[in-house]
XYZ file of C-alpha atoms in Angstrom:
768
model
C -12.326 75.026 -37.240
C -13.969 72.160 -39.113
C -12.826 70.759 -42.413
C -14.187 68.082 -44.712
C -12.158 64.913 -45.066
C -11.524 63.089 -48.303
C -14.646 60.988 -47.725
C -16.912 64.058 -47.357
C -17.620 63.617 -43.640
C -16.540 66.515 -41.400
C -13.701 66.259 -38.934
C -12.977 68.900 -36.321
C -9.344 69.242 -35.207
C -9.153 68.902 -31.415
C -8.158 71.957 -29.413
C -6.032 72.170 -26.287
C -4.573 75.022 -24.293
C -1.533 72.913 -23.462
C 1.736 73.129 -25.431
C 1.946 70.544 -28.228
C 4.831 68.412 -29.425
C 4.194 69.136 -33.098
C 3.565 65.444 -33.795
C 1.492 64.743 -36.901
C -0.266 61.422 -37.525
C -1.995 59.797 -40.453
C -5.678 59.824 -39.513
C -7.955 57.301 -41.215
C -10.859 59.670 -40.596
C -9.347 62.338 -42.856
C -7.183 60.116 -45.077
C -4.380 62.595 -44.426
C -1.640 63.494 -41.953
C -2.906 65.983 -39.366
C -1.580 67.541 -36.117
C -1.965 65.246 -33.110
C -3.615 67.157 -30.278
C -4.698 65.223 -27.166
C -7.669 66.781 -25.453
C -6.061 66.848 -21.989
C -2.499 68.083 -22.221
C -0.073 65.214 -22.696
C -2.601 62.591 -21.509
C -3.613 60.275 -24.366
C -6.730 58.120 -24.098
C -6.166 55.188 -26.437
C -8.429 52.276 -27.263
C -7.018 49.313 -29.197
C -9.109 46.567 -30.741
C -7.873 43.360 -29.171
C -8.126 39.720 -30.217
C -11.078 37.439 -30.758
C -9.692 34.524 -28.805
C -10.487 31.239 -30.525
C -7.134 30.171 -32.039
C -3.389 30.808 -31.942
C -2.070 34.304 -32.704
C -0.237 34.563 -36.011
C 2.439 36.760 -37.511
C -0.257 39.118 -38.853
C -1.368 39.763 -35.280
C 2.272 40.319 -34.381
C 2.567 42.965 -37.113
C -0.489 44.769 -35.743
C 0.319 44.653 -32.031
C 4.086 45.121 -32.378
C 3.477 48.073 -34.710
C 1.269 49.853 -32.218
C 3.546 48.824 -29.356
C 6.357 50.595 -31.215
C 4.184 53.688 -31.654
C 3.181 53.556 -27.996
C 6.822 53.312 -26.919
C 7.725 56.299 -29.105
C 4.852 58.292 -27.637
C 5.788 57.374 -24.058
C 9.587 57.157 -24.213
C 10.379 59.769 -26.858
C 7.527 62.294 -26.846
C 6.774 61.751 -23.130
C 3.014 61.379 -23.534
C 1.049 59.898 -20.646
C -0.694 57.047 -22.459
C -3.641 55.150 -21.054
C -4.078 52.164 -23.364
C -7.255 50.110 -23.060
C -7.534 46.856 -25.026
C -10.522 44.564 -25.249
C -10.641 40.807 -25.445
C -13.570 39.473 -27.459
C -14.680 36.385 -25.539
C -18.275 36.330 -26.854
C -18.348 35.859 -30.604
C -19.782 33.610 -33.296
C -16.350 32.152 -34.106
C -15.763 31.294 -30.447
C -19.222 29.760 -30.115
C -18.807 27.579 -33.196
C -15.241 26.540 -32.353
C -16.129 25.711 -28.737
C -19.233 23.770 -29.721
C -17.379 21.825 -32.401
C -14.574 20.953 -30.015
C -16.989 19.914 -27.275
C -19.201 17.800 -29.542
C -16.285 16.009 -31.224
C -14.728 15.278 -27.829
C -18.051 13.913 -26.558
C -18.463 11.766 -29.657
C -14.917 10.477 -29.344
C -15.495 9.700 -25.657
C -18.544 7.594 -26.502
C -16.799 5.624 -29.257
C -15.273 2.621 -27.504
C -14.238 0.729 -30.646
C -14.338 0.974 -34.423
C -17.612 -0.326 -35.809
C -19.798 0.033 -38.883
C -21.935 2.758 -37.265
C -18.931 5.005 -36.614
C -17.812 4.614 -40.220
C -21.370 5.320 -41.412
C -21.511 8.477 -39.267
C -18.318 9.818 -40.785
C -19.538 8.855 -44.276
C -22.773 10.800 -43.688
C -20.785 13.774 -42.388
C -18.521 13.561 -45.444
C -21.439 13.579 -47.889
C -23.111 16.529 -46.160
C -19.847 18.465 -46.036
C -19.194 17.943 -49.752
C -22.719 19.037 -50.588
C -22.750 22.092 -48.314
C -19.190 23.320 -48.747
C -18.267 22.166 -52.261
C -21.714 22.239 -53.861
C -21.383 18.680 -55.114
C -23.788 15.798 -54.501
C -21.812 12.640 -53.694
C -23.533 9.350 -52.930
C -20.656 6.867 -53.182
C -16.901 6.490 -53.519
C -17.049 6.453 -57.291
C -18.793 9.819 -57.298
C -16.058 11.373 -55.150
C -13.302 9.899 -57.307
C -14.933 11.345 -60.425
C -15.117 14.721 -58.693
C -11.450 14.516 -57.702
C -10.527 13.672 -61.270
C -12.377 16.809 -62.352
C -10.899 19.281 -59.830
C -7.421 17.763 -59.482
C -5.596 18.933 -56.363
C -8.265 21.521 -55.524
C -6.075 24.473 -56.449
C -7.755 25.373 -59.725
C -7.477 29.199 -59.998
C -11.064 29.612 -61.217
C -12.494 27.621 -58.323
C -10.302 29.435 -55.800
C -11.340 32.781 -57.317
C -14.982 31.833 -56.842
C -14.396 30.595 -53.287
C -11.124 31.463 -51.558
C -11.710 28.623 -49.083
C -12.229 26.022 -51.797
C -8.777 24.432 -51.517
C -9.045 24.245 -47.734
C -12.487 22.615 -47.913
C -11.468 20.229 -50.685
C -8.425 19.060 -48.729
C -10.551 18.532 -45.605
C -12.969 16.381 -47.618
C -10.171 14.400 -49.261
C -8.532 13.759 -45.866
C -11.839 12.487 -44.474
C -12.410 10.267 -47.523
C -8.992 8.661 -47.115
C -9.691 8.123 -43.399
C -12.994 6.413 -44.251
C -11.297 4.087 -46.749
C -8.623 3.273 -44.167
C -11.244 2.582 -41.482
C -13.119 0.203 -43.774
C -9.854 -1.636 -44.429
C -9.210 -1.874 -40.678
C -12.641 -3.415 -40.141
C -12.076 -5.850 -42.981
C -8.809 -6.920 -41.373
C -10.507 -7.381 -38.007
C -9.015 -4.288 -36.384
C -11.874 -2.727 -34.418
C -9.720 -1.136 -31.724
C -10.506 2.105 -29.938
C -7.297 3.525 -31.400
C -8.524 2.855 -34.945
C -11.852 4.520 -34.106
C -10.165 7.594 -32.609
C -7.880 7.851 -35.640
C -10.965 8.005 -37.883
C -12.688 10.630 -35.715
C -9.639 12.856 -35.257
C -8.596 12.718 -38.916
C -12.145 13.505 -40.066
C -12.810 16.206 -37.466
C -13.196 19.043 -40.005
C -16.143 17.291 -41.686
C -17.506 15.526 -38.600
C -17.755 18.647 -36.401
C -20.332 20.558 -38.524
C -22.372 17.334 -38.940
C -22.494 16.863 -35.176
C -23.188 20.571 -34.658
C -26.187 20.473 -36.996
C -27.740 17.730 -34.842
C -26.622 18.496 -31.310
C -25.817 22.228 -31.098
C -28.901 22.844 -28.960
C -27.614 20.432 -26.304
C -24.623 22.657 -25.509
C -25.840 24.877 -22.678
C -22.934 25.268 -20.271
C -21.347 28.731 -20.544
C -18.063 27.294 -19.311
C -17.619 25.449 -22.618
C -17.377 28.809 -24.401
C -15.557 30.617 -21.621
C -12.900 27.907 -21.191
C -11.979 28.021 -24.886
C -11.735 31.819 -24.817
C -9.723 31.812 -21.581
C -7.251 29.285 -22.985
C -6.565 31.287 -26.134
C -6.521 34.594 -24.261
C -3.730 33.282 -22.053
C -1.911 31.978 -25.116
C -2.337 35.338 -26.888
C -0.804 37.405 -24.111
C 2.027 34.914 -23.686
C 2.789 35.437 -27.379
C 2.683 39.214 -26.937
C 5.009 38.906 -23.943
C 7.404 36.829 -26.031
C 7.374 39.611 -28.655
C 8.169 42.125 -25.872
C 4.895 43.986 -26.370
C 4.009 46.087 -23.352
C 0.787 44.978 -21.713
C -2.194 47.358 -22.026
C -2.883 49.525 -19.002
C -6.385 48.057 -18.834
C -7.762 44.842 -20.370
C -11.543 44.512 -20.763
C -13.586 41.443 -21.683
C -17.028 41.440 -23.273
C -18.377 38.909 -20.792
C -17.617 41.368 -17.961
C -19.620 44.242 -19.518
C -22.962 42.694 -20.524
C -25.101 44.906 -18.196
C -23.326 48.011 -19.500
C -23.878 46.841 -23.081
C -27.615 46.429 -22.452
C -27.836 49.957 -20.999
C -25.849 51.355 -23.935
C -28.153 49.689 -26.483
C -31.234 50.974 -24.649
C -29.867 54.515 -24.827
C -29.410 54.199 -28.609
C -33.017 52.996 -28.899
C -34.202 55.910 -26.766
C -32.329 58.335 -29.043
C -34.212 56.926 -32.050
C -31.315 55.200 -33.788
C -32.111 51.529 -33.128
C -35.110 49.196 -33.060
C -36.060 45.862 -31.548
C -37.191 43.022 -33.810
C -37.985 39.441 -32.855
C -35.839 39.603 -29.714
C -32.843 41.249 -31.404
C -31.902 44.920 -31.595
C -30.577 46.518 -34.784
C -28.909 49.824 -35.500
C -31.048 51.853 -37.898
C -28.554 53.193 -40.437
C -31.171 55.242 -42.337
C -32.357 56.920 -39.133
C -28.762 57.893 -38.324
C -27.004 58.659 -41.601
C -27.353 62.321 -42.596
C -29.617 63.128 -39.653
C -28.763 65.699 -36.958
C -25.272 66.139 -38.388
C -24.429 62.414 -38.262
C -22.582 60.470 -40.938
C -22.385 56.709 -41.364
C -19.266 54.906 -42.650
C -16.864 57.797 -42.038
C -13.845 55.558 -42.491
C -14.920 53.734 -45.636
C -18.059 55.286 -47.141
C -17.755 53.306 -50.393
C -18.266 50.060 -48.447
C -21.651 51.045 -47.000
C -23.588 48.527 -49.091
C -20.909 45.818 -49.281
C -22.933 42.754 -48.372
C -19.932 40.434 -48.039
C -18.269 42.688 -45.457
C -21.562 43.335 -43.676
C -22.322 39.609 -43.468
C -18.843 38.890 -42.116
C -19.340 41.568 -39.478
C -22.655 40.037 -38.398
C -21.050 36.648 -37.782
C -21.348 33.117 -39.139
C -24.334 32.288 -36.869
C -26.451 35.198 -38.048
C -29.236 34.581 -40.527
C -29.532 36.697 -43.654
C -32.330 39.090 -42.617
C -33.789 37.898 -39.282
C -35.933 40.981 -38.690
C -33.837 43.773 -40.182
C -35.558 46.742 -41.795
C -32.645 47.232 -44.175
C -29.910 44.853 -45.266
C -27.208 47.273 -44.101
C -28.571 47.602 -40.559
C -26.444 45.714 -38.037
C -27.033 43.859 -34.789
C -26.481 45.538 -31.436
C -28.070 42.673 -29.514
C -28.674 39.178 -30.888
C -31.435 36.851 -29.805
C -29.667 33.709 -28.632
C -30.554 30.470 -30.322
C -30.268 27.081 -28.640
C -26.622 26.179 -28.095
C -25.434 29.794 -27.728
C -24.493 31.685 -24.554
C -27.322 33.889 -23.310
C -28.098 36.723 -20.908
C -31.451 38.245 -19.909
C -32.329 41.634 -21.415
C -35.412 43.861 -21.912
C -35.735 42.272 -25.376
C -35.442 38.681 -24.225
C -32.626 36.172 -23.869
C -29.683 37.156 -26.036
C -26.051 38.145 -26.367
C -24.107 41.224 -27.524
C -23.403 41.912 -31.172
C -19.754 42.184 -32.193
C -19.442 45.911 -32.826
C -21.218 47.128 -29.695
C -18.643 45.638 -27.313
C -15.853 48.064 -28.244
C -18.083 51.130 -28.046
C -19.217 50.194 -24.567
C -15.905 49.091 -23.081
C -13.974 52.009 -24.553
C -16.533 54.527 -23.332
C -16.889 52.962 -19.885
C -13.160 53.357 -19.256
C -12.203 56.400 -21.361
C -15.423 58.400 -21.536
C -17.595 59.839 -24.301
C -14.620 61.242 -26.244
C -11.449 59.296 -27.056
C -8.184 60.610 -28.448
C -6.940 57.589 -30.350
C -8.381 54.311 -31.630
C -6.218 51.678 -33.350
C -6.593 48.346 -35.101
C -5.840 46.441 -38.278
C -6.859 47.901 -41.631
C -9.357 45.068 -42.166
C -11.421 46.427 -39.244
C -12.148 49.849 -40.711
C -15.429 48.614 -42.194
C -17.763 47.490 -40.896
C -16.376 47.152 -37.381
C -14.875 50.577 -36.745
C -17.442 52.425 -38.835
C -20.186 50.715 -36.841
C -18.409 51.512 -33.580
C -18.318 55.188 -34.510
C -21.958 55.269 -35.578
C -23.389 53.526 -32.528
C -21.223 55.544 -30.119
C -22.146 58.875 -31.674
C -25.775 57.706 -31.693
C -25.589 56.880 -27.985
C -23.883 60.091 -26.892
C -25.485 62.158 -29.664
C -22.109 63.708 -30.472
C -20.298 64.035 -33.783
C -16.721 62.966 -33.070
C -16.470 60.078 -30.646
C -12.863 59.402 -31.697
C -10.468 62.106 -32.865
C -7.845 59.868 -34.484
C -8.103 56.446 -36.067
C -4.879 54.639 -36.967
C -4.939 51.382 -38.932
C -1.921 49.105 -39.332
C -1.320 47.848 -42.865
C -1.925 44.298 -44.034
C 0.721 41.624 -43.619
C 1.069 39.340 -46.627
C 2.921 36.029 -46.729
C 4.970 35.775 -49.920
C 2.437 38.069 -51.596
C -0.627 36.141 -50.375
C -3.331 37.228 -47.952
C -2.990 35.502 -44.598
C -6.081 34.337 -42.762
C -6.985 32.091 -39.861
C -10.053 30.935 -41.751
C -7.849 29.873 -44.670
C -5.321 28.217 -42.349
C -2.441 29.709 -44.316
C -0.946 31.589 -41.407
C 2.361 31.381 -39.548
C 1.856 31.409 -35.788
C 3.951 33.706 -33.641
C 5.460 30.649 -31.962
C 6.505 29.170 -35.309
C 7.937 32.502 -36.474
C 10.044 32.680 -33.309
C 11.513 29.285 -34.134
C 12.913 30.813 -37.319
C 13.844 34.308 -36.167
C 14.519 36.177 -32.946
C 12.115 38.671 -31.388
C 14.432 41.521 -32.333
C 14.657 40.393 -35.950
C 10.868 40.255 -36.299
C 10.405 43.617 -34.583
C 13.143 45.082 -36.762
C 11.314 43.829 -39.860
C 8.212 45.743 -38.755
C 10.140 48.880 -37.790
C 11.774 48.982 -41.222
C 8.309 49.309 -42.810
C 5.938 52.255 -42.466
C 3.272 51.293 -39.953
C 0.249 51.887 -42.209
C 1.737 50.331 -45.359
C 1.209 46.727 -46.422
C 4.157 44.502 -45.552
C 5.080 41.327 -47.411
C 6.721 38.772 -45.118
C 9.227 37.102 -47.443
C 11.856 34.657 -46.269
C 14.398 36.005 -48.763
C 14.055 39.461 -47.193
C 15.046 38.310 -43.718
C 18.818 38.015 -44.430
C 18.818 41.773 -45.108
C 17.071 42.385 -41.781
C 19.598 40.166 -39.993
C 22.441 42.015 -41.729
C 21.104 45.315 -40.363
C 20.812 43.777 -36.896
C 24.421 42.588 -37.118
C 25.546 46.083 -38.090
C 24.064 47.451 -34.870
C 25.346 44.436 -32.907
C 28.907 45.104 -34.017
C 28.570 48.834 -33.410
C 27.327 48.334 -29.846
C 29.952 45.670 -29.121
C 32.807 47.821 -30.440
C 31.752 51.045 -28.743
C 31.014 49.321 -25.428
C 34.362 47.537 -25.480
C 36.315 50.673 -26.364
C 34.573 52.762 -23.718
C 35.141 50.046 -21.117
C 38.786 49.909 -22.129
C 39.135 53.684 -21.762
C 37.523 53.616 -18.322
C 39.813 50.818 -17.177
C 42.960 52.499 -18.482
C 42.325 56.168 -17.877
C 45.461 58.265 -18.084
C 46.152 61.703 -16.733
C 45.915 64.541 -19.212
C 49.146 65.265 -21.060
C 47.987 68.739 -22.022
C 47.233 67.807 -25.638
C 43.860 68.543 -27.180
C 42.202 65.441 -28.666
C 38.728 66.720 -29.594
C 39.793 67.873 -33.055
C 38.325 68.184 -36.556
C 37.248 64.501 -36.926
C 35.436 64.669 -33.583
C 33.776 67.979 -34.465
C 32.696 66.548 -37.802
C 31.154 63.493 -36.125
C 29.463 65.773 -33.579
C 27.866 67.766 -36.419
C 26.696 64.547 -38.020
C 25.191 63.414 -34.724
C 23.290 66.689 -34.461
C 22.011 66.213 -38.025
C 21.006 62.629 -37.236
C 19.015 63.770 -34.211
C 17.260 66.326 -36.374
C 16.465 63.725 -39.057
C 15.179 61.167 -36.557
C 13.038 63.756 -34.790
C 11.562 64.960 -38.085
C 10.844 61.364 -39.115
C 9.082 60.505 -35.856
C 7.109 63.756 -35.948
C 5.936 62.747 -39.432
C 3.466 60.060 -38.348
C 6.072 57.816 -36.723
C 8.159 57.297 -39.862
C 10.396 54.612 -38.386
C 11.932 53.544 -41.749
C 13.336 57.061 -42.250
C 14.507 57.169 -38.636
C 16.287 53.820 -39.068
C 18.018 55.074 -42.208
C 19.345 58.032 -40.248
C 20.567 55.748 -37.443
C 22.280 53.403 -39.872
C 23.985 56.390 -41.465
C 25.447 57.701 -38.185
C 26.539 54.163 -37.263
C 28.316 53.873 -40.599
C 30.029 57.243 -40.137
C 31.084 56.292 -36.606
C 32.519 53.008 -37.857
C 34.654 55.011 -40.292
C 35.785 57.159 -37.378
C 36.724 54.023 -35.393
C 39.095 52.967 -38.152
C 41.460 55.677 -36.889
C 42.502 53.226 -34.171
C 42.230 53.324 -30.396
C 45.025 55.826 -29.980
C 43.222 58.388 -32.162
C 39.675 58.094 -30.817
C 38.046 60.447 -28.334
C 35.724 58.428 -26.102
C 33.462 61.394 -25.421
C 32.008 61.719 -28.903
C 31.899 57.932 -29.215
C 29.774 57.695 -26.080
C 27.451 60.473 -27.254
C 26.715 58.642 -30.508
C 26.347 55.225 -28.888
C 23.990 56.470 -26.164
C 21.796 58.267 -28.681
C 21.523 55.241 -30.987
C 20.769 53.108 -27.930
C 18.031 55.497 -26.826
C 16.239 55.388 -30.166
C 16.426 51.640 -30.827
C 15.109 51.007 -27.341
C 12.335 53.537 -27.925
C 11.411 51.336 -30.898
C 11.264 48.269 -28.654
C 14.311 46.671 -30.278
C 16.137 46.248 -26.978
C 15.396 45.491 -23.371
C 14.767 48.281 -20.893
C 17.964 49.007 -18.997
C 20.005 51.722 -17.344
C 20.059 55.057 -19.238
C 23.860 54.914 -19.149
C 24.045 51.415 -20.679
C 24.888 51.045 -24.359
C 23.284 48.550 -26.710
C 20.167 46.430 -26.849
C 20.295 45.585 -23.148
C 21.017 42.300 -21.417
C 19.540 39.203 -23.026
C 17.030 37.350 -20.817
C 19.223 34.247 -21.278
C 22.498 36.008 -20.559
C 24.749 34.381 -17.966
C 26.630 37.620 -17.370
C 25.146 39.915 -14.735
C 25.142 43.697 -14.944
C 24.000 46.509 -12.681
C 20.414 46.141 -13.857
C 20.376 42.350 -13.725
C 22.284 41.406 -10.562
C 23.052 37.794 -9.745
C 24.908 36.106 -6.914
C 28.705 36.129 -7.187
C 29.159 32.378 -7.586
C 26.604 31.923 -10.379
C 28.219 34.759 -12.333
C 31.830 33.751 -11.834
C 31.515 29.953 -11.988
C 31.246 29.653 -15.816
C 34.249 31.947 -16.388
C 36.254 30.279 -13.607
C 35.529 26.891 -15.170
C 36.874 28.091 -18.524
C 40.043 29.481 -16.883
C 40.569 26.298 -14.866
C 40.228 24.052 -17.924
C 42.584 26.316 -19.887
C 45.181 26.260 -17.089
C 45.006 22.447 -16.868
C 45.487 22.100 -20.607
C 48.442 24.554 -20.667
C 50.162 22.767 -17.761
C 49.713 19.380 -19.428
C 51.080 20.779 -22.676
C 54.086 22.314 -20.944
C 54.864 19.112 -19.024
C 54.649 17.010 -22.185
C 56.863 19.368 -24.163
C 54.137 20.557 -26.540
C 54.983 23.039 -29.258
C 53.882 26.643 -29.808
C 51.196 25.739 -32.322
C 49.407 23.534 -29.799
C 49.478 26.378 -27.245
C 48.025 28.803 -29.780
C 45.356 26.231 -30.553
C 44.320 26.200 -26.895
C 44.156 30.006 -26.930
C 41.966 29.926 -30.029
C 39.622 27.398 -28.418
C 39.162 29.641 -25.374
C 38.424 32.590 -27.634
C 36.285 30.894 -30.286
C 34.379 28.341 -28.216
C 34.550 28.532 -24.434
C 34.208 32.276 -23.862
C 31.905 32.723 -26.844
C 29.455 30.289 -25.235
C 29.329 32.701 -22.289
C 28.706 35.729 -24.478
C 32.283 36.999 -24.116
C 34.055 38.126 -27.289
C 37.819 38.607 -27.493
C 38.494 40.822 -30.502
C 42.207 40.574 -31.394
C 43.786 43.859 -32.490
C 46.938 44.544 -34.410
C 48.708 45.909 -31.331
C 48.783 42.411 -29.836
C 46.012 42.972 -27.287
C 42.381 41.909 -27.392
C 39.312 44.086 -26.917
C 36.735 42.492 -24.605
C 33.134 42.612 -25.845
C 29.886 41.075 -24.676
C 27.028 39.647 -26.722
C 24.000 37.389 -26.559
C 25.410 33.850 -26.083
C 22.640 32.190 -28.066
C 23.051 34.579 -30.983
C 26.824 34.140 -30.924
C 26.425 30.362 -30.948
C 24.034 30.550 -33.894
C 26.454 32.787 -35.796
C 29.362 30.444 -35.020
C 27.309 27.476 -36.170
C 26.435 29.329 -39.376
C 30.109 30.155 -39.988
C 31.094 26.551 -39.285
C 28.418 25.311 -41.672
C 29.714 27.685 -44.330
C 33.305 26.541 -43.730
C 32.197 22.899 -43.833
C 30.413 23.544 -47.121
C 33.519 25.207 -48.566
C 35.697 22.339 -47.321
C 33.309 19.784 -48.788
C 33.361 21.680 -52.066
C 37.163 21.809 -51.979
C 37.391 18.091 -51.212
C 34.945 17.313 -54.014
C 37.039 19.404 -56.399
C 40.178 17.584 -55.214
C 38.515 14.228 -55.763
C 37.411 15.292 -59.218
C 40.933 16.494 -60.016
C 42.425 13.235 -58.749
C 39.946 11.225 -60.809
C 40.893 13.275 -63.818
C 44.609 12.722 -63.065
C 44.101 8.983 -62.731
C 42.266 9.003 -66.041
C 45.226 10.790 -67.644
C 47.669 8.299 -66.117
C 45.573 5.424 -67.391
C 45.684 6.897 -70.870
C 49.423 7.574 -70.458
C 50.187 3.931 -69.735
C 50.307 3.278 -73.508
C 53.705 4.091 -75.058
C 53.573 6.638 -77.929
C 55.439 4.096 -80.110
C 52.613 1.629 -79.616
C 49.615 3.935 -79.779
C 49.085 3.483 -83.512
C 49.869 -0.258 -83.422
C 46.914 -1.334 -81.336
C 44.476 -3.819 -82.859
C 42.096 -1.037 -83.761
C 44.773 1.238 -85.243
C 46.634 -1.568 -87.123
C 43.562 -2.083 -89.290
C 43.864 1.532 -90.510
C 47.545 1.591 -91.515
C 50.014 -0.590 -93.541
C 53.432 0.819 -92.500
C 55.040 2.721 -89.598
C 58.385 4.457 -89.068
C 60.859 3.554 -86.303
C 59.030 5.797 -83.789
C 55.743 4.022 -84.452
C 54.251 6.846 -86.518
C 52.098 5.561 -89.451
C 53.441 6.295 -92.966
C 51.007 4.418 -95.273
C 47.271 3.878 -95.138
C 45.542 0.487 -95.329
C 45.764 0.479 -99.143
C 49.528 1.041 -99.016
C 49.322 4.642 -100.148
C 51.576 7.263 -98.525
C 49.756 9.358 -95.960
C 49.323 13.030 -96.912
C 51.435 15.588 -95.063
C 48.410 17.058 -93.295
C 47.511 13.651 -91.920
C 51.102 12.970 -90.879
C 51.187 16.329 -89.087
C 47.992 15.564 -87.204
C 49.186 12.084 -86.186
C 52.530 13.490 -85.023
C 50.716 16.002 -82.848
C 48.627 13.251 -81.264
C 51.765 11.173 -80.658
C 53.474 14.154 -79.024
C 50.532 14.583 -76.664
C 50.624 10.881 -75.821
C 54.368 11.156 -75.142
C 53.645 13.762 -72.464
C 50.987 11.565 -70.889
C 53.361 8.596 -70.952
C 56.088 10.631 -69.233
C 53.596 11.551 -66.479
C 52.702 7.889 -66.093
C 56.362 6.805 -65.823
C 57.071 9.516 -63.253
C 54.056 8.395 -61.169
C 55.594 4.924 -60.962
C 58.743 6.419 -59.463
C 56.894 8.557 -56.898
């Protein structure tokens, strides 16, 4: 059966004689959720678009790769699919070429500069002027011209200018930084400072404007392939280290473009032979008109409305590509690019050149997985032109009509509502994100969002994520401790039934939770719904635990805890561990060994023995010196709240006088203790400030109370207002000798009464 997708291109549901799981996935090819049917039983051929390695991986990459790692784990660990995941590494690309050349040329220039001189300053000035003209569209010939321009554009964040060029602020700031460096260098020369350090400071600070100036002159001199390969290899290593730190499972197979150039050439030749590509001036282009609508083929299946989008097409061709350079149509795209001087090159039937961007994935995926692939994944920004071009050139090569059965695209990640981009330099690296939050917290953030929805990374949202993590932390700690306690203190049966109505009710709720989670995961990996179901059963179990240890059946408790453990680990929120273990799994930094993470006896016991030894010494000293009970309790509290907590051991005091032993991540426990201490310190500081304010107010009252009520209306100021007073010092006549009205007398008496109270307070303070 074939049906037409929402974009009018046909899609044929795969068929298989093997039993299916019933899983349904959102397919970008149909813009709908459809049954997931692997072609070969439970074997899933999966190709994932990997990184272009020229800079550090950011949190947007983490969202993409962690999202699909979560889906992969669910497929492997929950649905039991046999997944073969192939991921490419793009190590030949315009961005890599430009970045490597810039880095090499700046380093060479810096190496040749032995001291700061007028020529070096003039070079940077020339680079600055060219940069401003090329990137900001402004002709600047002197400092005054730049200052006038700055006065016009302000801080470079004018909304209209940014709307016209999203990189405007970035480019303006680079120019301003270089200008300030030039002014500083001139000042250094004027002061006689011509040191190599001053020269290097100028070059390094101005690198963003100096690099393109050097590249325009000396790009053709860069011929060594290692310059490009070394940059790519460095960032590839860094990328996979970041993925490891995020606990992303490595692909089964990693492919690199540089390793598949002969296969790419053969693939391109086959497309030419099939009549869907042409050679022009040493390059080869895919002929969209020859393909689209011919022999049952469709172009731009994923995003047909973008077919003529020149901005997206130009971005897909790369920053080193010229506007037309031999194309028949503006929407044709490069399969093979003629290499210019200063670019890596390989021999081909069409001359010296290098692969286009899109062709690499088609070739590497097909070489490993064949002419038909079950699943292809990547970020939503790749759907056009990259993935649409992949589909077209692959179906042109194999002359088939459905190279990939399922496309899945992860949603955008925004930062506080703003698009994140390496080119805009407004991204948070994975390393920086991990300085703020733990791996689990970041993965939990992604799991709580639907995988193909946009996700806004907001700092104010993270406390809610951490609160959810703490809920599971406490649940795992409590259930593990209670089950351990039951195992250590097992009693013989007394003939009384304990699996009663509350246990049966919780069992029913567990069954319902399993059904809800399964339905959610079957519905295109709906992890937010699955997490809601898990949080609900945790909440219900916590209510059950309030019955107290004597009224809890460990059997149902273990069933719930093991199931919750199974699912959160299937989501990649915990470390792989024994199937019988409850919780996230042992922390990599944990000092406590378990069955899955054995350690030698001394290294495990030494920290605990040290705590016990110090505690014993302190108790003995206290006993010998005649210390009181409060001091002994203080030592006990220190062991509980500091010493054992640092080892990941939690003593949870219960009302029956005994403590429940729990285990946790030491680092997390220390952070939580530090946060609590900071909160207590803040409250104490607030209390002390309030006390100081109250004392200041009291002292002010005492100062006012120093004056006797009999004298308060006889001061120099008051004497000028009145002519007579009674024996208590209360005025009776005004300055003119007239009797004061009753209302005035009443008011003055009230004031005197208030002063009498203040004066009493003052006299009492003298006696204290």
